[in-house]
PDB file of C-alpha atoms in Angstrom:
ATOM      1  CA  MET A   1      25.798 115.535  43.819  1.00 90.00           C
ATOM      2  CA  ASN A   2      25.064 113.056  45.570  1.00 94.00           C
ATOM      3  CA  ILE A   3      27.256 108.961  46.223  1.00 94.00           C
ATOM      4  CA  GLN A   4      24.079 107.292  45.561  1.00 95.00           C
ATOM      5  CA  GLN A   5      22.985 109.008  42.113  1.00 96.00           C
ATOM      6  CA  LEU A   6      27.209 107.703  41.206  1.00 96.00           C
ATOM      7  CA  GLU A   7      26.125 104.129  42.485  1.00 95.00           C
ATOM      8  CA  TYR A   8      22.896 104.461  40.077  1.00 96.00           C
ATOM      9  CA  ILE A   9      25.479 105.434  36.782  1.00 96.00           C
ATOM     10  CA  VAL A  10      27.609 101.940  37.795  1.00 95.00           C
ATOM     11  CA  ALA A  11      25.153  99.830  38.689  1.00 94.00           C
ATOM     12  CA  VAL A  12      23.494 101.097  34.664  1.00 95.00           C
ATOM     13  CA  ASP A  13      26.735 100.365  33.623  1.00 94.00           C
ATOM     14  CA  ASN A  14      27.158  97.171  34.764  1.00 92.00           C
ATOM     15  CA  HIS A  15      23.598  95.802  34.228  1.00 92.00           C
ATOM     16  CA  ARG A  16      22.966  97.895  30.350  1.00 92.00           C
ATOM     17  CA  HIS A  17      19.901  98.893  31.259  1.00 92.00           C
ATOM     18  CA  PHE A  18      17.901 100.691  33.592  1.00 94.00           C
ATOM     19  CA  VAL A  19      15.343  98.529  35.096  1.00 93.00           C
ATOM     20  CA  GLN A  20      17.394  96.059  35.614  1.00 93.00           C
ATOM     21  CA  ALA A  21      19.913  98.269  37.678  1.00 94.00           C
ATOM     22  CA  ALA A  22      17.110 100.864  39.119  1.00 94.00           C
ATOM     23  CA  GLU A  23      16.001  96.848  40.280  1.00 94.00           C
ATOM     24  CA  HIS A  24      19.526  95.782  41.743  1.00 92.00           C
ATOM     25  CA  CYS A  25      19.509  98.656  44.244  1.00 94.00           C
ATOM     26  CA  ASN A  26      16.201  98.509  45.420  1.00 94.00           C
ATOM     27  CA  VAL A  27      14.354 101.304  44.379  1.00 95.00           C
ATOM     28  CA  THR A  28      12.123 102.275  41.332  1.00 95.00           C
ATOM     29  CA  GLN A  29      13.301 102.356  38.060  1.00 94.00           C
ATOM     30  CA  PRO A  30      12.320 106.425  37.760  1.00 95.00           C
ATOM     31  CA  THR A  31      13.746 107.004  39.992  1.00 96.00           C
ATOM     32  CA  LEU A  32      17.081 105.844  39.554  1.00 95.00           C
ATOM     33  CA  SER A  33      16.180 107.955  35.948  1.00 95.00           C
ATOM     34  CA  MET A  34      15.097 110.838  37.523  1.00 96.00           C
ATOM     35  CA  MET A  35      18.316 111.093  39.774  1.00 96.00           C
ATOM     36  CA  ILE A  36      20.802 110.530  36.541  1.00 96.00           C
ATOM     37  CA  ARG A  37      18.980 113.017  35.427  1.00 96.00           C
ATOM     38  CA  LYS A  38      20.379 115.711  37.653  1.00 96.00           C
ATOM     39  CA  LEU A  39      23.633 114.648  37.704  1.00 96.00           C
ATOM     40  CA  GLU A  40      23.417 114.979  33.176  1.00 95.00           C
ATOM     41  CA  GLU A  41      21.878 118.613  34.137  1.00 96.00           C
ATOM     42  CA  GLU A  42      24.967 119.800  36.865  1.00 96.00           C
ATOM     43  CA  LEU A  43      27.476 118.360  35.002  1.00 96.00           C
ATOM     44  CA  SER A  44      26.730 119.115  31.542  1.00 96.00           C
ATOM     45  CA  ILE A  45      26.320 116.832  29.513  1.00 95.00           C
ATOM     46  CA  LYS A  46      24.826 112.246  28.848  1.00 96.00           C
ATOM     47  CA  ILE A  47      26.222 110.001  30.486  1.00 96.00           C
ATOM     48  CA  PHE A  48      24.604 107.324  28.631  1.00 95.00           C
ATOM     49  CA  ASP A  49      23.447 106.573  25.595  1.00 93.00           C
ATOM     50  CA  ARG A  50      19.408 106.487  24.761  1.00 90.00           C
ATOM     51  CA  THR A  51      18.668 105.338  21.774  1.00 91.00           C
ATOM     52  CA  LYS A  52      20.826 102.062  21.755  1.00 88.00           C
ATOM     53  CA  GLN A  53      20.156  99.054  22.965  1.00 87.00           C
ATOM     54  CA  PRO A  54      21.382  97.078  25.506  1.00 90.00           C
ATOM     55  CA  ILE A  55      21.898 101.315  26.273  1.00 91.00           C
ATOM     56  CA  VAL A  56      25.694 102.477  26.366  1.00 93.00           C
ATOM     57  CA  PRO A  57      28.155 104.713  28.040  1.00 95.00           C
ATOM     58  CA  THR A  58      28.838 107.773  25.681  1.00 95.00           C
ATOM     59  CA  SER A  59      32.185 108.319  25.709  1.00 94.00           C
ATOM     60  CA  ILE A  60      32.972 111.098  28.119  1.00 96.00           C
ATOM     61  CA  GLY A  61      30.298 109.199  29.881  1.00 95.00           C
ATOM     62  CA  ARG A  62      32.934 106.567  29.945  1.00 94.00           C
ATOM     63  CA  GLU A  63      34.961 108.612  32.105  1.00 95.00           C
ATOM     64  CA  ILE A  64      32.566 110.180  34.114  1.00 96.00           C
ATOM     65  CA  ILE A  65      31.497 105.983  35.055  1.00 95.00           C
ATOM     66  CA  ASP A  66      35.430 105.273  35.858  1.00 92.00           C
ATOM     67  CA  GLN A  67      36.154 108.952  38.145  1.00 94.00           C
ATOM     68  CA  ALA A  68      32.496 107.255  39.680  1.00 94.00           C
ATOM     69  CA  LYS A  69      34.065 103.630  40.760  1.00 90.00           C
ATOM     70  CA  THR A  70      36.622 105.469  42.199  1.00 87.00           C
ATOM     71  CA  ILE A  71      35.659 107.382  44.557  1.00 91.00           C
ATOM     72  CA  LEU A  72      32.191 104.605  45.711  1.00 89.00           C
ATOM     73  CA  ARG A  73      36.277 102.928  46.099  1.00 80.00           C
ATOM     74  CA  GLU A  74      37.590 104.990  48.297  1.00 82.00           C
ATOM     75  CA  ALA A  75      33.866 106.189  50.562  1.00 85.00           C
ATOM     76  CA  SER A  76      33.320 102.558  51.034  1.00 78.00           C
ATOM     77  CA  ARG A  77      36.949 102.408  51.989  1.00 75.00           C
ATOM     78  CA  MET A  78      36.255 105.041  55.266  1.00 81.00           C
ATOM     79  CA  ASN A  79      34.322 102.809  56.730  1.00 77.00           C
ATOM     80  CA  GLU A  80      36.415  99.562  56.387  1.00 73.00           C
ATOM     81  CA  ILE A  81      39.106 101.970  57.789  1.00 74.00           C
ATOM     82  CA  ALA A  82      36.385 102.587  60.739  1.00 78.00           C
ATOM     83  CA  LYS A  83      35.866  99.704  61.489  1.00 73.00           C
ATOM     84  CA  HIS A  84      39.050  98.252  61.533  1.00 67.00           C
ATOM     85  CA  PHE A  85      39.713 101.069  64.776  1.00 72.00           C
ATOM     86  CA  ASN A  86      36.417  99.802  66.016  1.00 73.00           C
ATOM     87  CA  GLY A  87      37.566  95.811  66.104  1.00 70.00           C
ATOM     88  CA  ASP A  88      34.884  95.259  64.168  1.00 74.00           C
ATOM     89  CA  LEU A  89      33.906  91.959  61.748  1.00 83.00           C
ATOM     90  CA  SER A  90      30.535  92.350  59.985  1.00 85.00           C
ATOM     91  CA  GLY A  91      29.536  93.165  56.317  1.00 86.00           C
ATOM     92  CA  GLU A  92      28.649  91.008  52.879  1.00 88.00           C
ATOM     93  CA  LEU A  93      31.540  88.598  52.417  1.00 93.00           C
ATOM     94  CA  ARG A  94      30.780  88.626  48.136  1.00 93.00           C
ATOM     95  CA  ILE A  95      32.566  85.425  46.474  1.00 96.00           C
ATOM     96  CA  GLY A  96      32.749  83.521  42.983  1.00 96.00           C
ATOM     97  CA  ILE A  97      34.072  79.645  43.746  1.00 96.00           C
ATOM     98  CA  ILE A  98      34.845  77.829  40.821  1.00 94.00           C
ATOM     99  CA  PRO A  99      33.099  74.211  40.220  1.00 91.00           C
ATOM    100  CA  THR A 100      35.443  72.308  41.012  1.00 92.00           C
ATOM    101  CA  ILE A 101      36.730  73.547  44.071  1.00 94.00           C
ATOM    102  CA  ALA A 102      32.762  74.878  45.863  1.00 94.00           C
ATOM    103  CA  PRO A 103      31.545  71.233  45.879  1.00 93.00           C
ATOM    104  CA  TYR A 104      34.604  69.682  48.581  1.00 94.00           C
ATOM    105  CA  LEU A 105      35.466  72.844  50.190  1.00 95.00           C
ATOM    106  CA  LEU A 106      32.658  75.162  51.631  1.00 94.00           C
ATOM    107  CA  PRO A 107      30.308  72.331  53.154  1.00 93.00           C
ATOM    108  CA  HIS A 108      33.813  71.680  55.586  1.00 92.00           C
ATOM    109  CA  PHE A 109      34.186  75.323  56.599  1.00 92.00           C
ATOM    110  CA  VAL A 110      30.787  76.771  56.770  1.00 94.00           C
ATOM    111  CA  ASN A 111      28.908  76.116  58.958  1.00 94.00           C
ATOM    112  CA  PRO A 112      31.854  77.510  61.603  1.00 93.00           C
ATOM    113  CA  PHE A 113      32.597  79.784  59.953  1.00 94.00           C
ATOM    114  CA  ILE A 114      29.435  81.159  60.109  1.00 93.00           C
ATOM    115  CA  ALA A 115      29.555  80.687  64.237  1.00 93.00           C
ATOM    116  CA  ASN A 116      32.765  81.757  64.369  1.00 92.00           C
ATOM    117  CA  TYR A 117      31.196  85.566  62.481  1.00 91.00           C
ATOM    118  CA  PRO A 118      28.117  85.738  62.889  1.00 92.00           C
ATOM    119  CA  ASP A 119      28.253  89.177  61.368  1.00 90.00           C
ATOM    120  CA  ILE A 120      29.315  88.805  58.155  1.00 92.00           C
ATOM    121  CA  LYS A 121      27.218  87.271  55.569  1.00 93.00           C
ATOM    122  CA  LEU A 122      28.559  85.399  52.797  1.00 94.00           C
ATOM    123  CA  HIS A 123      26.999  85.665  49.222  1.00 94.00           C
ATOM    124  CA  VAL A 124      28.791  82.395  47.915  1.00 95.00           C
ATOM    125  CA  SER A 125      27.757  81.574  43.378  1.00 94.00           C
ATOM    126  CA  GLU A 126      29.241  79.625  42.010  1.00 94.00           C
ATOM    127  CA  MET A 127      31.297  80.075  38.243  1.00 92.00           C
ATOM    128  CA  ILE A 128      34.308  79.306  36.198  1.00 91.00           C
ATOM    129  CA  THR A 129      37.588  81.071  36.203  1.00 90.00           C
ATOM    130  CA  GLU A 130      37.563  83.731  33.536  1.00 90.00           C
ATOM    131  CA  ARG A 131      34.431  84.982  34.632  1.00 92.00           C
ATOM    132  CA  ILE A 132      35.628  85.600  38.742  1.00 93.00           C
ATOM    133  CA  ILE A 133      38.196  87.361  37.409  1.00 91.00           C
ATOM    134  CA  SER A 134      35.840  89.216  34.860  1.00 90.00           C
ATOM    135  CA  GLU A 135      33.187  89.909  38.085  1.00 91.00           C
ATOM    136  CA  LEU A 136      36.580  91.152  40.404  1.00 90.00           C
ATOM    137  CA  LYS A 137      37.529  93.504  38.091  1.00 85.00           C
ATOM    138  CA  LEU A 138      34.015  94.602  37.822  1.00 80.00           C
ATOM    139  CA  GLY A 139      33.478  95.016  41.773  1.00 80.00           C
ATOM    140  CA  ASN A 140      30.189  92.378  41.398  1.00 85.00           C
ATOM    141  CA  LEU A 141      32.787  90.723  43.935  1.00 92.00           C
ATOM    142  CA  ASP A 142      34.969  91.013  46.812  1.00 92.00           C
ATOM    143  CA  VAL A 143      36.845  87.690  46.011  1.00 95.00           C
ATOM    144  CA  GLY A 144      37.294  84.736  44.622  1.00 96.00           C
ATOM    145  CA  ILE A 145      38.252  80.993  45.467  1.00 96.00           C
ATOM    146  CA  ILE A 146      40.075  79.561  42.257  1.00 94.00           C
ATOM    147  CA  ALA A 147      42.945  76.817  41.692  1.00 88.00           C
ATOM    148  CA  SER A 148      44.132  78.295  38.395  1.00 72.00           C
ATOM    149  CA  LEU A 149      46.994  81.575  38.822  1.00 64.00           C
ATOM    150  CA  SER A 150      45.892  84.620  36.994  1.00 59.00           C
ATOM    151  CA  GLU A 151      48.047  86.616  35.347  1.00 67.00           C
ATOM    152  CA  GLU A 152      46.285  89.690  35.722  1.00 63.00           C
ATOM    153  CA  SER A 153      48.656  92.316  37.602  1.00 68.00           C
ATOM    154  CA  SER A 154      44.977  93.940  38.599  1.00 74.00           C
ATOM    155  CA  LEU A 155      44.343  91.124  40.313  1.00 88.00           C
ATOM    156  CA  GLN A 156      46.511  90.039  43.691  1.00 90.00           C
ATOM    157  CA  GLU A 157      46.386  86.354  44.231  1.00 92.00           C
ATOM    158  CA  ILE A 158      46.458  84.831  48.236  1.00 93.00           C
ATOM    159  CA  PRO A 159      48.038  80.885  48.799  1.00 93.00           C
ATOM    160  CA  MET A 160      46.167  79.017  50.774  1.00 94.00           C
ATOM    161  CA  TYR A 161      46.758  75.175  49.973  1.00 94.00           C
ATOM    162  CA  LYS A 162      47.310  72.077  47.451  1.00 93.00           C
ATOM    163  CA  GLU A 163      45.845  69.444  46.468  1.00 92.00           C
ATOM    164  CA  ARG A 164      47.400  66.580  43.899  1.00 93.00           C
ATOM    165  CA  PHE A 165      45.983  64.760  40.996  1.00 94.00           C
ATOM    166  CA  TYR A 166      44.941  61.826  40.774  1.00 95.00           C
ATOM    167  CA  ALA A 167      43.101  58.681  38.494  1.00 95.00           C
ATOM    168  CA  TYR A 168      40.327  57.896  38.476  1.00 95.00           C
ATOM    169  CA  VAL A 169      39.728  54.272  36.319  1.00 95.00           C
ATOM    170  CA  SER A 170      38.735  51.950  35.433  1.00 94.00           C
ATOM    171  CA  GLU A 171      39.000  48.676  35.504  1.00 93.00           C
ATOM    172  CA  ASN A 172      38.543  48.105  31.968  1.00 91.00           C
ATOM    173  CA  THR A 173      42.110  49.619  31.405  1.00 90.00           C
ATOM    174  CA  ASP A 174      45.782  48.911  31.229  1.00 90.00           C
ATOM    175  CA  LEU A 175      45.896  51.360  34.081  1.00 92.00           C
ATOM    176  CA  TYR A 176      44.296  49.333  36.765  1.00 93.00           C
ATOM    177  CA  ALA A 177      47.149  46.678  37.727  1.00 93.00           C
ATOM    178  CA  LYS A 178      49.335  49.762  38.453  1.00 93.00           C
ATOM    179  CA  GLN A 179      49.921  50.908  41.802  1.00 89.00           C
ATOM    180  CA  TYR A 180      51.918  54.747  40.063  1.00 92.00           C
ATOM    181  CA  ILE A 181      51.448  55.990  36.486  1.00 92.00           C
ATOM    182  CA  LEU A 182      52.590  58.267  34.019  1.00 91.00           C
ATOM    183  CA  PRO A 183      50.984  60.740  32.318  1.00 89.00           C
ATOM    184  CA  THR A 184      52.413  59.822  29.006  1.00 89.00           C
ATOM    185  CA  ASP A 185      50.151  56.162  30.833  1.00 90.00           C
ATOM    186  CA  ILE A 186      47.741  57.888  29.019  1.00 89.00           C
ATOM    187  CA  GLU A 187      45.626  57.211  26.380  1.00 87.00           C
ATOM    188  CA  PRO A 188      43.426  60.206  25.534  1.00 84.00           C
ATOM    189  CA  ASN A 189      41.117  58.348  23.107  1.00 83.00           C
ATOM    190  CA  GLU A 190      40.649  56.934  26.188  1.00 87.00           C
ATOM    191  CA  LEU A 191      40.248  60.292  29.024  1.00 89.00           C
ATOM    192  CA  TRP A 192      36.477  62.322  30.133  1.00 88.00           C
ATOM    193  CA  LEU A 193      37.290  65.772  30.233  1.00 86.00           C
ATOM    194  CA  LEU A 194      35.528  68.683  32.274  1.00 84.00           C
ATOM    195  CA  GLU A 195      33.974  71.240  29.254  1.00 80.00           C
ATOM    196  CA  GLU A 196      35.888  74.091  27.638  1.00 73.00           C
ATOM    197  CA  GLY A 197      35.878  77.110  30.278  1.00 72.00           C
ATOM    198  CA  HIS A 198      37.057  75.472  33.573  1.00 80.00           C
ATOM    199  CA  CYS A 199      40.754  76.106  34.538  1.00 85.00           C
ATOM    200  CA  PHE A 200      40.401  71.751  35.933  1.00 83.00           C
ATOM    201  CA  ARG A 201      40.523  70.924  32.038  1.00 82.00           C
ATOM    202  CA  THR A 202      43.313  73.336  30.778  1.00 85.00           C
ATOM    203  CA  GLN A 203      45.991  71.653  33.700  1.00 86.00           C
ATOM    204  CA  ILE A 204      44.639  68.410  33.029  1.00 86.00           C
ATOM    205  CA  GLN A 205      45.324  69.021  29.085  1.00 82.00           C
ATOM    206  CA  ARG A 206      48.456  70.445  30.888  1.00 82.00           C
ATOM    207  CA  LEU A 207      49.741  67.052  32.544  1.00 84.00           C
ATOM    208  CA  CYS A 208      49.059  64.600  29.695  1.00 81.00           C
ATOM    209  CA  GLU A 209      50.155  67.644  26.668  1.00 76.00           C
ATOM    210  CA  LEU A 210      47.213  67.165  25.022  1.00 64.00           C
ATOM    211  CA  SER A 211      46.322  70.016  22.118  1.00 49.00           C
ATOM    212  CA  ARG A 212      43.083  71.832  21.430  1.00 46.00           C
ATOM    213  CA  ASN A 213      42.430  69.480  18.334  1.00 47.00           C
ATOM    214  CA  SER A 214      43.589  66.522  20.891  1.00 52.00           C
ATOM    215  CA  GLN A 215      40.624  63.308  19.768  1.00 52.00           C
ATOM    216  CA  PHE A 216      38.446  62.178  22.081  1.00 48.00           C
ATOM    217  CA  GLY A 217      37.179  58.911  21.433  1.00 47.00           C
ATOM    218  CA  SER A 218      36.664  57.952  17.879  1.00 44.00           C
ATOM    219  CA  SER A 219      32.204  57.830  18.008  1.00 44.00           C
ATOM    220  CA  PHE A 220      31.090  60.104  20.486  1.00 47.00           C
ATOM    221  CA  SER A 221      32.394  63.077  22.888  1.00 53.00           C
ATOM    222  CA  TYR A 222      31.199  64.139  25.807  1.00 59.00           C
ATOM    223  CA  ARG A 223      32.370  66.727  28.463  1.00 59.00           C
ATOM    224  CA  SER A 224      30.555  67.464  32.009  1.00 67.00           C
ATOM    225  CA  GLY A 225      30.919  70.471  33.941  1.00 74.00           C
ATOM    226  CA  SER A 226      30.554  67.939  36.727  1.00 86.00           C
ATOM    227  CA  ILE A 227      33.489  65.304  38.148  1.00 91.00           C
ATOM    228  CA  GLU A 228      30.749  63.004  39.860  1.00 91.00           C
ATOM    229  CA  THR A 229      29.564  62.596  36.048  1.00 90.00           C
ATOM    230  CA  LEU A 230      32.781  62.307  34.946  1.00 91.00           C
ATOM    231  CA  ILE A 231      32.729  59.447  37.560  1.00 93.00           C
ATOM    232  CA  ARG A 232      30.224  57.157  36.654  1.00 93.00           C
ATOM    233  CA  MET A 233      31.449  57.690  32.822  1.00 90.00           C
ATOM    234  CA  VAL A 234      34.503  55.647  33.552  1.00 93.00           C
ATOM    235  CA  GLU A 235      32.122  53.183  35.724  1.00 93.00           C
ATOM    236  CA  ARG A 236      29.954  52.655  33.029  1.00 91.00           C
ATOM    237  CA  ASN A 237      32.149  52.942  30.146  1.00 90.00           C
ATOM    238  CA  GLY A 238      35.793  52.839  31.056  1.00 92.00           C
ATOM    239  CA  GLY A 239      37.829  55.129  30.679  1.00 90.00           C
ATOM    240  CA  ILE A 240      39.735  56.931  32.603  1.00 93.00           C
ATOM    241  CA  THR A 241      39.501  60.560  34.300  1.00 93.00           C
ATOM    242  CA  ILE A 242      41.417  62.942  36.752  1.00 93.00           C
ATOM    243  CA  LEU A 243      40.174  63.726  39.921  1.00 95.00           C
ATOM    244  CA  PRO A 244      41.767  66.506  42.435  1.00 94.00           C
ATOM    245  CA  GLU A 245      42.477  65.190  46.263  1.00 94.00           C
ATOM    246  CA  MET A 246      39.988  66.698  47.977  1.00 94.00           C
ATOM    247  CA  ALA A 247      36.608  65.163  45.839  1.00 95.00           C
ATOM    248  CA  VAL A 248      39.189  61.800  46.020  1.00 95.00           C
ATOM    249  CA  MET A 249      38.291  61.912  50.002  1.00 94.00           C
ATOM    250  CA  GLU A 250      35.035  61.867  49.368  1.00 93.00           C
ATOM    251  CA  LEU A 251      34.689  58.722  47.421  1.00 95.00           C
ATOM    252  CA  SER A 252      33.388  55.156  49.007  1.00 95.00           C
ATOM    253  CA  GLU A 253      35.618  53.325  49.938  1.00 95.00           C
ATOM    254  CA  GLU A 254      34.427  50.991  47.292  1.00 95.00           C
ATOM    255  CA  ARG A 255      35.375  53.500  44.755  1.00 95.00           C
ATOM    256  CA  LYS A 256      38.864  54.427  45.685  1.00 94.00           C
ATOM    257  CA  LYS A 257      39.710  51.108  44.725  1.00 95.00           C
ATOM    258  CA  HIS A 258      39.693  53.124  41.058  1.00 96.00           C
ATOM    259  CA  ILE A 259      42.175  55.714  42.100  1.00 96.00           C
ATOM    260  CA  ARG A 260      45.551  55.445  40.933  1.00 95.00           C
ATOM    261  CA  HIS A 261      48.571  57.592  41.945  1.00 94.00           C
ATOM    262  CA  PHE A 262      51.051  59.211  39.676  1.00 94.00           C
ATOM    263  CA  GLN A 263      54.666  58.976  39.882  1.00 91.00           C
ATOM    264  CA  TYR A 264      56.674  61.158  41.608  1.00 89.00           C
ATOM    265  CA  PRO A 265      56.796  64.220  40.950  1.00 89.00           C
ATOM    266  CA  GLU A 266      52.899  64.779  41.940  1.00 90.00           C
ATOM    267  CA  PRO A 267      50.589  67.071  39.664  1.00 92.00           C
ATOM    268  CA  ALA A 268      48.815  69.507  41.759  1.00 92.00           C
ATOM    269  CA  ARG A 269      46.634  72.483  41.941  1.00 92.00           C
ATOM    270  CA  GLU A 270      47.377  75.096  44.258  1.00 93.00           C
ATOM    271  CA  VAL A 271      44.308  76.674  46.106  1.00 95.00           C
ATOM    272  CA  CYS A 272      43.771  80.583  45.999  1.00 95.00           C
ATOM    273  CA  LEU A 273      42.020  84.122  46.811  1.00 96.00           C
ATOM    274  CA  VAL A 274      42.349  86.316  44.551  1.00 95.00           C
ATOM    275  CA  VAL A 275      41.245  89.655  44.584  1.00 93.00           C
ATOM    276  CA  ASN A 276      41.013  93.456  43.350  1.00 86.00           C
ATOM    277  CA  ARG A 277      44.377  95.168  44.427  1.00 79.00           C
ATOM    278  CA  GLU A 278      41.523  97.909  45.390  1.00 73.00           C
ATOM    279  CA  GLN A 279      39.624  96.058  47.535  1.00 74.00           C
ATOM    280  CA  MET A 280      38.508  97.817  50.813  1.00 73.00           C
ATOM    281  CA  LYS A 281      37.523  94.541  52.194  1.00 84.00           C
ATOM    282  CA  THR A 282      40.720  93.420  53.920  1.00 84.00           C
ATOM    283  CA  ARG A 283      39.957  92.351  57.338  1.00 85.00           C
ATOM    284  CA  LEU A 284      36.532  90.663  56.063  1.00 90.00           C
ATOM    285  CA  ILE A 285      38.878  88.526  53.641  1.00 92.00           C
ATOM    286  CA  GLU A 286      41.375  87.750  56.338  1.00 91.00           C
ATOM    287  CA  ALA A 287      38.487  86.347  58.641  1.00 93.00           C
ATOM    288  CA  LEU A 288      37.860  83.902  55.002  1.00 95.00           C
ATOM    289  CA  LYS A 289      40.875  82.547  55.306  1.00 95.00           C
ATOM    290  CA  THR A 290      41.161  81.586  58.779  1.00 94.00           C
ATOM    291  CA  GLY A 291      38.167  79.832  58.293  1.00 94.00           C
ATOM    292  CA  ILE A 292      38.502  78.303  55.377  1.00 95.00           C
ATOM    293  CA  MET A 293      42.389  77.063  56.444  1.00 95.00           C
ATOM    294  CA  ALA A 294      41.245  75.240  60.066  1.00 93.00           C
ATOM    295  CA  TYR A 295      39.097  73.181  59.232  1.00 92.00           C
ATOM    296  CA  LEU A 296      40.722  71.385  56.029  1.00 92.00           C
ATOM    297  CA  PRO A 297      40.971  68.181  56.555  1.00 90.00           C
ATOM    298  CA  SER A 298      44.806  67.781  57.941  1.00 87.00           C
ATOM    299  CA  GLU A 299      45.459  64.911  55.690  1.00 87.00           C
ATOM    300  CA  ILE A 300      45.506  68.995  52.938  1.00 89.00           C
ATOM    301  CA  PHE A 301      48.646  69.247  54.451  1.00 84.00           C
ATOM    302  CA  GLU A 302      50.709  66.729  54.885  1.00 79.00           C
ATOM    303  CA  LYS A 303      53.037  66.837  51.651  1.00 73.00           C
ATOM    304  CA  ASN A 304      55.898  65.759  51.641  1.00 66.00           C
ATOM    305  CA  THR A 305      57.277  64.733  48.559  1.00 71.00           C
ATOM    306  CA  GLU A 306      57.354  67.326  45.633  1.00 80.00           C
ATOM    307  CA  LEU A 307      54.741  68.231  43.446  1.00 86.00           C
ATOM    308  CA  ARG A 308      54.660  69.400  40.327  1.00 86.00           C
ATOM    309  CA  LEU A 309      51.563  72.451  40.376  1.00 86.00           C
ATOM    310  CA  LEU A 310      49.851  72.857  36.389  1.00 79.00           C
TER     311      LEU A 310
END
């Protein structure tokens, strides 16, 4: 039995396919299959039921795979202990980030981070919060950047910063004439929302006290995966959408004329790093947080009033 065999069975469990698992491990499929069969022979059990598609673990195989994950985590921890002792900041950091944060946060810190930490290789993927949590649990991500607090006891949240919500309103709405608005001023059938699955959509529903059954529009319904698309829909079709603070910072002066503040206490979200409590890359994640916080716009920290976190 060796570490490589344990990595192979975990890969097959994650991908549920021998060829895909072999590609992930950078070995040929016959090599991976042979090594797994040798492990099964050594343990005198079958780890996978190969008669099913996709491949699934047997009941005893499930226990073996869970134990393999524990062993692999502890083996990785040995490397992290040595790196910490040697003051080494190097390795890969696999990051999941939600789409309503990615286009506004990444440009601020990625290049300075790479310059300051040349031996840390970042792998960044956009995905919704639910998938980030799932990938963290599977060990496919090291850290997530999210904006809604999870209730997963296996995950640890590291708060970073808060950003306000603003209304982006059409000239054709009554809200355009107001300087400050209340959530109750928003008419549901005039509100453009992100599609289901985005935590930002859930926060807006909570802000405006909307239920899943609320009717949005009488003859046309549109749910986007892009904040920029929602802005364009307001500009060309009327209505209102809600924007996070860093998205507002990116707007042109002409577009900022459509921005309206919410009345006190202003609604906001808290952006966090989220990690598996059993992760081994503590120093790399600390470096990531330091890198993000150092290059955020100064306005993001100028919060002199109480905020209502959603």
